[in-house]
PDB file of C-alpha atoms in Angstrom:
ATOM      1  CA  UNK A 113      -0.948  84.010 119.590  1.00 81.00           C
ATOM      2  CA  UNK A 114      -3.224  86.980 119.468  1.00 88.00           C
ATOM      3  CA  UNK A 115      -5.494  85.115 116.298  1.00 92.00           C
ATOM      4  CA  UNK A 116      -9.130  86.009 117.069  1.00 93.00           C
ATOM      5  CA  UNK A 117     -12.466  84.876 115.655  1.00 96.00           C
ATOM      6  CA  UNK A 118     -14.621  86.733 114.876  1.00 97.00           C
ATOM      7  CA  UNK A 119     -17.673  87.480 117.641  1.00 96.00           C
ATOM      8  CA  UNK A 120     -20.585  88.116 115.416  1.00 95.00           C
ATOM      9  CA  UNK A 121     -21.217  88.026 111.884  1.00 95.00           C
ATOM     10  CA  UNK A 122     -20.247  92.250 111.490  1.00 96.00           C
ATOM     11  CA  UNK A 123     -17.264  91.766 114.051  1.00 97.00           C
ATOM     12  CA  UNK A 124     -14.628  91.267 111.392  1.00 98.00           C
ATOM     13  CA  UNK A 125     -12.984  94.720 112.257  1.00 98.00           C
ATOM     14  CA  UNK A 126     -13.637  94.613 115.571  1.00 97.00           C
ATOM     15  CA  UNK A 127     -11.608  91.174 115.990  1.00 98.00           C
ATOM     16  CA  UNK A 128      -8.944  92.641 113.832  1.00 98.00           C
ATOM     17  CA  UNK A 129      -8.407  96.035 115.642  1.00 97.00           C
ATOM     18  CA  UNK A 130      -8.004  93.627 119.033  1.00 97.00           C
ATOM     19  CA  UNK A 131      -5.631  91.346 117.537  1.00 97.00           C
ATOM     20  CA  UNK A 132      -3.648  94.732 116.134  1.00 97.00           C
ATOM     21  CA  UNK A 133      -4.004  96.560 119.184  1.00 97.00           C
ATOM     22  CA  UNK A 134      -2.560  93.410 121.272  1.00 97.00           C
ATOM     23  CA  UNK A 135       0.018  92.398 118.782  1.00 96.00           C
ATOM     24  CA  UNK A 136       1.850  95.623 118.844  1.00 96.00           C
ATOM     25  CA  UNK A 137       0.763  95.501 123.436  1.00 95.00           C
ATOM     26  CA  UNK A 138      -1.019  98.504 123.014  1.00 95.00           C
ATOM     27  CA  UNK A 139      -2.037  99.761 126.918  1.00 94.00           C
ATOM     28  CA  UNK A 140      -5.590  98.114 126.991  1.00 94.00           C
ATOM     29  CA  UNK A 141      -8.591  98.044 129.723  1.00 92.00           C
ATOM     30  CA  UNK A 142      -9.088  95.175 132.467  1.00 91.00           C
ATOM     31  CA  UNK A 143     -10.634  92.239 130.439  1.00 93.00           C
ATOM     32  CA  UNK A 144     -13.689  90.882 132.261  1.00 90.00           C
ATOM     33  CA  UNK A 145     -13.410  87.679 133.439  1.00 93.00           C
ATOM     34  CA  UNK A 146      -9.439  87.969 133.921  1.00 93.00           C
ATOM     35  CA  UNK A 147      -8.698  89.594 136.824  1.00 92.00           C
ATOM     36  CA  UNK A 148      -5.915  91.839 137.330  1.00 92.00           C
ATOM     37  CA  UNK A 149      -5.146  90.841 133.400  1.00 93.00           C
ATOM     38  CA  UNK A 150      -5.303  93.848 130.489  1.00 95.00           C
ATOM     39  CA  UNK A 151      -5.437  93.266 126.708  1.00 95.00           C
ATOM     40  CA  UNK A 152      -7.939  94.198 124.212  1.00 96.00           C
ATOM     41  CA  UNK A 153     -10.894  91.827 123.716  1.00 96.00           C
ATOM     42  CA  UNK A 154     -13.886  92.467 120.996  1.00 96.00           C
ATOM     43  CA  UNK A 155     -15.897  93.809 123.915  1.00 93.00           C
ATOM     44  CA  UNK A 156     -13.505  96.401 125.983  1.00 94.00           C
ATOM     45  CA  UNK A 157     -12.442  97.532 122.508  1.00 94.00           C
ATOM     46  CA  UNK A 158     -15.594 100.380 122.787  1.00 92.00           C
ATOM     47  CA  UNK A 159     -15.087 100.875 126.343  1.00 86.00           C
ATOM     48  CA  UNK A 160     -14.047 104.331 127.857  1.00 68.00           C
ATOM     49  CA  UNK A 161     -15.637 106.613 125.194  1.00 64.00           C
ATOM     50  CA  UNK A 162     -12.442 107.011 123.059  1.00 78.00           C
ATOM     51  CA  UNK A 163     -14.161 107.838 119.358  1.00 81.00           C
ATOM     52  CA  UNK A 164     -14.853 105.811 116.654  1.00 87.00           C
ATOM     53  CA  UNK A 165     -18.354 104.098 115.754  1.00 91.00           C
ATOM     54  CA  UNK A 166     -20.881 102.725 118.608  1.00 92.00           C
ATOM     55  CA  UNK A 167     -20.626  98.731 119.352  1.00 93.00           C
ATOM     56  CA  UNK A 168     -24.526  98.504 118.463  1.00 93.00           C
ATOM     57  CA  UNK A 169     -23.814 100.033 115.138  1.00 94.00           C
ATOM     58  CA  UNK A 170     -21.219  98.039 114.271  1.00 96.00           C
ATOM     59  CA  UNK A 171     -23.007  94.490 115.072  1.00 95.00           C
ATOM     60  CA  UNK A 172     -25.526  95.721 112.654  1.00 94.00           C
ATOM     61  CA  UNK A 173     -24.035  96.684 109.528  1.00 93.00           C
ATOM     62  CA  UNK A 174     -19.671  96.484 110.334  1.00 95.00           C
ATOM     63  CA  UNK A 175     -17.568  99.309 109.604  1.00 96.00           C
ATOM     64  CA  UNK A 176     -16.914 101.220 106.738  1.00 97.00           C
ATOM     65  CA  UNK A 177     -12.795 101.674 106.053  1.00 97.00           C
ATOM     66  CA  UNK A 178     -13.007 105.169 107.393  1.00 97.00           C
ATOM     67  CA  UNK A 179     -14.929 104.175 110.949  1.00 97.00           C
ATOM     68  CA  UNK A 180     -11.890 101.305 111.524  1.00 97.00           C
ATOM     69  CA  UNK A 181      -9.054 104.091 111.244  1.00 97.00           C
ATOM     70  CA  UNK A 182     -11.371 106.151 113.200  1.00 96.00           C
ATOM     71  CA  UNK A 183     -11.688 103.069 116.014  1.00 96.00           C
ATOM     72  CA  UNK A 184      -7.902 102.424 115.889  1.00 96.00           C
ATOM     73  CA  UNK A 185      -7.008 105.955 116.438  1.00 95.00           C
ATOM     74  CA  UNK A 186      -9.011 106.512 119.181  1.00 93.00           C
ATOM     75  CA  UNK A 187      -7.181 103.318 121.289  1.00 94.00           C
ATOM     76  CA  UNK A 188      -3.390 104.876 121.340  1.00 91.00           C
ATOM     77  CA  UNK A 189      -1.941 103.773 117.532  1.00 96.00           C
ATOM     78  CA  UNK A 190      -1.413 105.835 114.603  1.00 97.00           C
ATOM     79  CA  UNK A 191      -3.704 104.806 111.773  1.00 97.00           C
ATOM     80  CA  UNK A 192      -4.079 105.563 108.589  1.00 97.00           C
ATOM     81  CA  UNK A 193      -6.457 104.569 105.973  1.00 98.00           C
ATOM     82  CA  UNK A 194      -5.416 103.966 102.342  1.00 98.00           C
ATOM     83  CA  UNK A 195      -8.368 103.884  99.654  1.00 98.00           C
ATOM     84  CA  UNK A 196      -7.870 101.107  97.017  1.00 98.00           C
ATOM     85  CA  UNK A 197      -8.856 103.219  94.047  1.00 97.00           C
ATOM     86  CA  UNK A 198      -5.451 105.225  94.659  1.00 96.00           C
ATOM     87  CA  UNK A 199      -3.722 102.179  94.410  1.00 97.00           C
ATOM     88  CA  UNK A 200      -1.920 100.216  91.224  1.00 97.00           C
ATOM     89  CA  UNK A 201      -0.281  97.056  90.937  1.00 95.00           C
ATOM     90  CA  UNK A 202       2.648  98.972  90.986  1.00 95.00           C
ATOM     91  CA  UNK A 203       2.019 100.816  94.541  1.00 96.00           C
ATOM     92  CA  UNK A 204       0.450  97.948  95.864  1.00 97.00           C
ATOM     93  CA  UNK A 205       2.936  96.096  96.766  1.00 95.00           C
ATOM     94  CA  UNK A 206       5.068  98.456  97.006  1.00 95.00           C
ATOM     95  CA  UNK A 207       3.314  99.601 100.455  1.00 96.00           C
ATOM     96  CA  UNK A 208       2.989  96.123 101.315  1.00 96.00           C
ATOM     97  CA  UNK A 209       6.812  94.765 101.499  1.00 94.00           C
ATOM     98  CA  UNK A 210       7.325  98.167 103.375  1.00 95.00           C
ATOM     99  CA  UNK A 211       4.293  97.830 105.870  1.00 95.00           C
ATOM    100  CA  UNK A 212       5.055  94.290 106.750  1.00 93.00           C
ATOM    101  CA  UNK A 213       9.109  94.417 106.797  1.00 93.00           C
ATOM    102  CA  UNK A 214       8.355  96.730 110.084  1.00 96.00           C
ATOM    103  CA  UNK A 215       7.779  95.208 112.991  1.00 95.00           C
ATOM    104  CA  UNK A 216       5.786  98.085 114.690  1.00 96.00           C
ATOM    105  CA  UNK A 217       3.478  98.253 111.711  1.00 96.00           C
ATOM    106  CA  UNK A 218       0.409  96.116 110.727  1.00 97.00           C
ATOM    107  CA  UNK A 219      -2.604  96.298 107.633  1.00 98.00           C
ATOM    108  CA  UNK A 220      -5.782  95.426 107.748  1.00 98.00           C
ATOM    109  CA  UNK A 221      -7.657  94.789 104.429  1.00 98.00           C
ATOM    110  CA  UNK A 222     -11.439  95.916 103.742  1.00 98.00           C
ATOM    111  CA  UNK A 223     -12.599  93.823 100.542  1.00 98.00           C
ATOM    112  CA  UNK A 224     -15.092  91.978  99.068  1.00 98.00           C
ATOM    113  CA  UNK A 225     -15.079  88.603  99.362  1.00 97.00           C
ATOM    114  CA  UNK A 226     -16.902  88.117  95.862  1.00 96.00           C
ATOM    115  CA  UNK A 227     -13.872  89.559  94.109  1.00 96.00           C
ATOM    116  CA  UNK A 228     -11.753  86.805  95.642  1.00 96.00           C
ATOM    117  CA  UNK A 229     -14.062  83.868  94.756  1.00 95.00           C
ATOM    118  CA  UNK A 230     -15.721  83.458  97.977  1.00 95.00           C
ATOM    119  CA  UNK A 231     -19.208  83.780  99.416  1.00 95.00           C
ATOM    120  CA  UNK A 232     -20.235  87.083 101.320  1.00 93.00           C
ATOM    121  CA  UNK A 233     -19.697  90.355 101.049  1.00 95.00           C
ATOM    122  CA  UNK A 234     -17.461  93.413 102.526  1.00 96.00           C
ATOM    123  CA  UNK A 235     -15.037  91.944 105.072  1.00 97.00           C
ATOM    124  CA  UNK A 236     -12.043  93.129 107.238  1.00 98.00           C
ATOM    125  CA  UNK A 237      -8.630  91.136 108.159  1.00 98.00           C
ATOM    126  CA  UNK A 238      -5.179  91.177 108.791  1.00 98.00           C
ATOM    127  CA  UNK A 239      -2.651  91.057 105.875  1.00 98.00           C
ATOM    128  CA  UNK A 240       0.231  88.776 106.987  1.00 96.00           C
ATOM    129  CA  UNK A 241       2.828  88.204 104.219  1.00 96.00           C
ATOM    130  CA  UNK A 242       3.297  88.769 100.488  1.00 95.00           C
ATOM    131  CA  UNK A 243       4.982  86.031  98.788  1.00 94.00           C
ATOM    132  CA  UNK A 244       7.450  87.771  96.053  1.00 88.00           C
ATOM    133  CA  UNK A 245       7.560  84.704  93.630  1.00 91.00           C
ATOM    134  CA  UNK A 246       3.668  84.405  93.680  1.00 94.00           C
ATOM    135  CA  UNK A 247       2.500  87.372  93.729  1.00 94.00           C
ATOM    136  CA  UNK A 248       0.620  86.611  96.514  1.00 97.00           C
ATOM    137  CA  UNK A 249      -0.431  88.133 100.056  1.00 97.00           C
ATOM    138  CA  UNK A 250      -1.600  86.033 103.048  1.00 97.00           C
ATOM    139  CA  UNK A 251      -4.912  86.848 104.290  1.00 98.00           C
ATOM    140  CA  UNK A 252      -5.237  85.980 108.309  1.00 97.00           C
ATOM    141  CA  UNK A 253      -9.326  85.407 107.876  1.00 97.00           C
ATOM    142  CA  UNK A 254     -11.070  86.478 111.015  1.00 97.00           C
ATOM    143  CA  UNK A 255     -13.958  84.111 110.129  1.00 96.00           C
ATOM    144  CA  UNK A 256     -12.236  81.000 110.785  1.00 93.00           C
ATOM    145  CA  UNK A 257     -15.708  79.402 111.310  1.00 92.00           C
ATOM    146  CA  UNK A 258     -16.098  79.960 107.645  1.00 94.00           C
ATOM    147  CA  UNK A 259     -12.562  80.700 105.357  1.00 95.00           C
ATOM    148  CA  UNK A 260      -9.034  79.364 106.818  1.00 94.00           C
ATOM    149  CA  UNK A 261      -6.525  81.755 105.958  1.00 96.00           C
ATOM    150  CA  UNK A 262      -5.457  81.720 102.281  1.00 96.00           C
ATOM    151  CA  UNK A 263      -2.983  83.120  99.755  1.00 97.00           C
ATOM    152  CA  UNK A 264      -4.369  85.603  97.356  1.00 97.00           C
ATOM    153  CA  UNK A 265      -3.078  86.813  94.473  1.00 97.00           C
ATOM    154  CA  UNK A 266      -2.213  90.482  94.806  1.00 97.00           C
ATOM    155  CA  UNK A 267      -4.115  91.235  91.390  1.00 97.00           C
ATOM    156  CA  UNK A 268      -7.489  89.772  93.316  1.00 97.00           C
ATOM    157  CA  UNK A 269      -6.755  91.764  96.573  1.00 98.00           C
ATOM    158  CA  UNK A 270      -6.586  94.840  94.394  1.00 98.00           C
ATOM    159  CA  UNK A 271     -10.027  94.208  92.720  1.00 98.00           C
ATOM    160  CA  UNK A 272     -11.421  93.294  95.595  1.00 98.00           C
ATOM    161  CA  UNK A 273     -10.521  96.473  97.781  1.00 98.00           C
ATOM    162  CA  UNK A 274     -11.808  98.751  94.737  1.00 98.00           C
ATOM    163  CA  UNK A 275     -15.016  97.488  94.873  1.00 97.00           C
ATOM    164  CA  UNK A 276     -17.057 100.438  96.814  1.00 96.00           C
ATOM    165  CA  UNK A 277     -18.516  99.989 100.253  1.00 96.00           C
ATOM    166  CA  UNK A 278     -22.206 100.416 100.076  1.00 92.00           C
ATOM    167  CA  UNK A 279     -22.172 102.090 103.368  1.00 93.00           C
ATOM    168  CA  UNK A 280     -20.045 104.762 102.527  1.00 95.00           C
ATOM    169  CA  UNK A 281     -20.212 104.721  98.556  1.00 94.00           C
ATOM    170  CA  UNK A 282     -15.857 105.242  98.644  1.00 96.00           C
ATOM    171  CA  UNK A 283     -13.507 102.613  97.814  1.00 96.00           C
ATOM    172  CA  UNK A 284     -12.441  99.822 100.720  1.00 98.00           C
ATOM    173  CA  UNK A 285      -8.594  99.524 101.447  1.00 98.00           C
ATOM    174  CA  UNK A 286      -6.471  99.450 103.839  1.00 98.00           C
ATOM    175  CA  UNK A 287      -6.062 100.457 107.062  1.00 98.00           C
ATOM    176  CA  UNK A 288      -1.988 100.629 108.007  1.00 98.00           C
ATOM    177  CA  UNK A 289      -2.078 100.759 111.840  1.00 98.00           C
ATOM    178  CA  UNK A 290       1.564 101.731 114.035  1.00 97.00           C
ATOM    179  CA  UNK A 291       2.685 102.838 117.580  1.00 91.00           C
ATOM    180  CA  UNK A 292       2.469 106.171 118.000  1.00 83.00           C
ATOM    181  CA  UNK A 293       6.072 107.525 117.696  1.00 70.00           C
ATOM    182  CA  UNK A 294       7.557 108.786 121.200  1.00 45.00           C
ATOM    183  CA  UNK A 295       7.500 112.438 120.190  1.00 40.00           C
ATOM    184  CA  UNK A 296       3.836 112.245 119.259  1.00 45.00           C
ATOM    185  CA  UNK A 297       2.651 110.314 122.253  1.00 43.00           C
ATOM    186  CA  UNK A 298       0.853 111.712 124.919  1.00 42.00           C
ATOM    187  CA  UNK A 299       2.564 111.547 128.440  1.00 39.00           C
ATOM    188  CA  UNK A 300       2.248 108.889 130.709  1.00 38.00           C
ATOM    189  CA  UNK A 301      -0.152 109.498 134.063  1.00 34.00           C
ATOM    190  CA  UNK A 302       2.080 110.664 137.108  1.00 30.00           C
ATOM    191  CA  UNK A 303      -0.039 108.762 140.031  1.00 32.00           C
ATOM    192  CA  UNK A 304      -1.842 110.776 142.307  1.00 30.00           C
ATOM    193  CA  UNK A 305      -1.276 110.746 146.351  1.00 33.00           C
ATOM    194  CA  UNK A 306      -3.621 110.318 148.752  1.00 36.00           C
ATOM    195  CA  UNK A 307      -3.975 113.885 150.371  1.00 33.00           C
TER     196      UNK A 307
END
């Protein structure tokens, strides 16, 4: 229920980090247009100053994979970015049964699309499943306009995530987003009276 398309052409992590954000109900700001109604939309997500790269930026060029962990951790989740060149068909998957067996954990995938046989260039989206006796991992495409989801071979996915970013001339990857555990989160707001 929280499957987004993407706004603009560069939104692809923006869209993402909503649908994250919401999936795990994340606190969020008042949605416009929703009254009294709070969850994460691709425009509140840079609302309230809380780090991570400027909303004009990113509808120009995207995000690299560090400015998405950056984004994330500034809305309330713990996030971690994994580079692809430290990662093996052996590790791979490895972090991927573990990731998505949790239910308080989600990955989002920087790649190019080239190295998958598709059209484009450097993309973001959701990682949904991995299919043992395929190899395979299902990629929840924010660009529905353009890709449906699909089922990727692992091996592709790999290649694909190597492939440097020209922004940031590193390695694309992942980005494996959680709640914050209770000892590390910061303490609620006690209300303040009227005095």
């Amino acid at each position: 229920q929280e499957f987004l398309t993407q706004a603009t052409l560069s939104y692809c992590g923006v869209a993402s980090a909503a649908m994250v954000l919401n999936s795990l109900a994340i606190p969020a700001p008042a949605a416009s247009g929703y009254g009294p109604y709070r969850f994460w939309t691709q425009e509140n997500l840079f609302e309230g100053g809380r780090g991570g790269p400027e909303a004009a930026m990113v509808r120009q060029r995207g995000m690299t994979l560090a400015q998405l962990r950056q984004l994330l951790a500034g809305r309330g989740v713990t996030a971690v970015a994994i580079e692809a060149s430290g990662l093996n068909l052996t590790t791979l998957p490895q972090l991927l049964r573990r990731s998505l067996a949790d239910p308080d954990d989600r990955l989002l995938a920087n790649y190019d699309r080239r190295a998958i046989g598709q059209a484009g260039g450097g993309h973001i989206s959701p990682l949904a499943a991995v299919d043992e006796g395929s190899d395979r991992v299902l990629i929840l495409d924010v660009a529905r306009y353009r890709y449906p989801s699909a089922w990727v071979p692992l091996s592709l996915l790999l290649q694909a995530m190597q492939r440097p970013d020209a922004d940031s001339g590193r390695s694309r990857g992942l980005v494996r987003i959680s709640r914050p555990s209770a000892a590390s989160a910061p303490p609620a707001a006690t209300p303040r009276s009227a005095s």
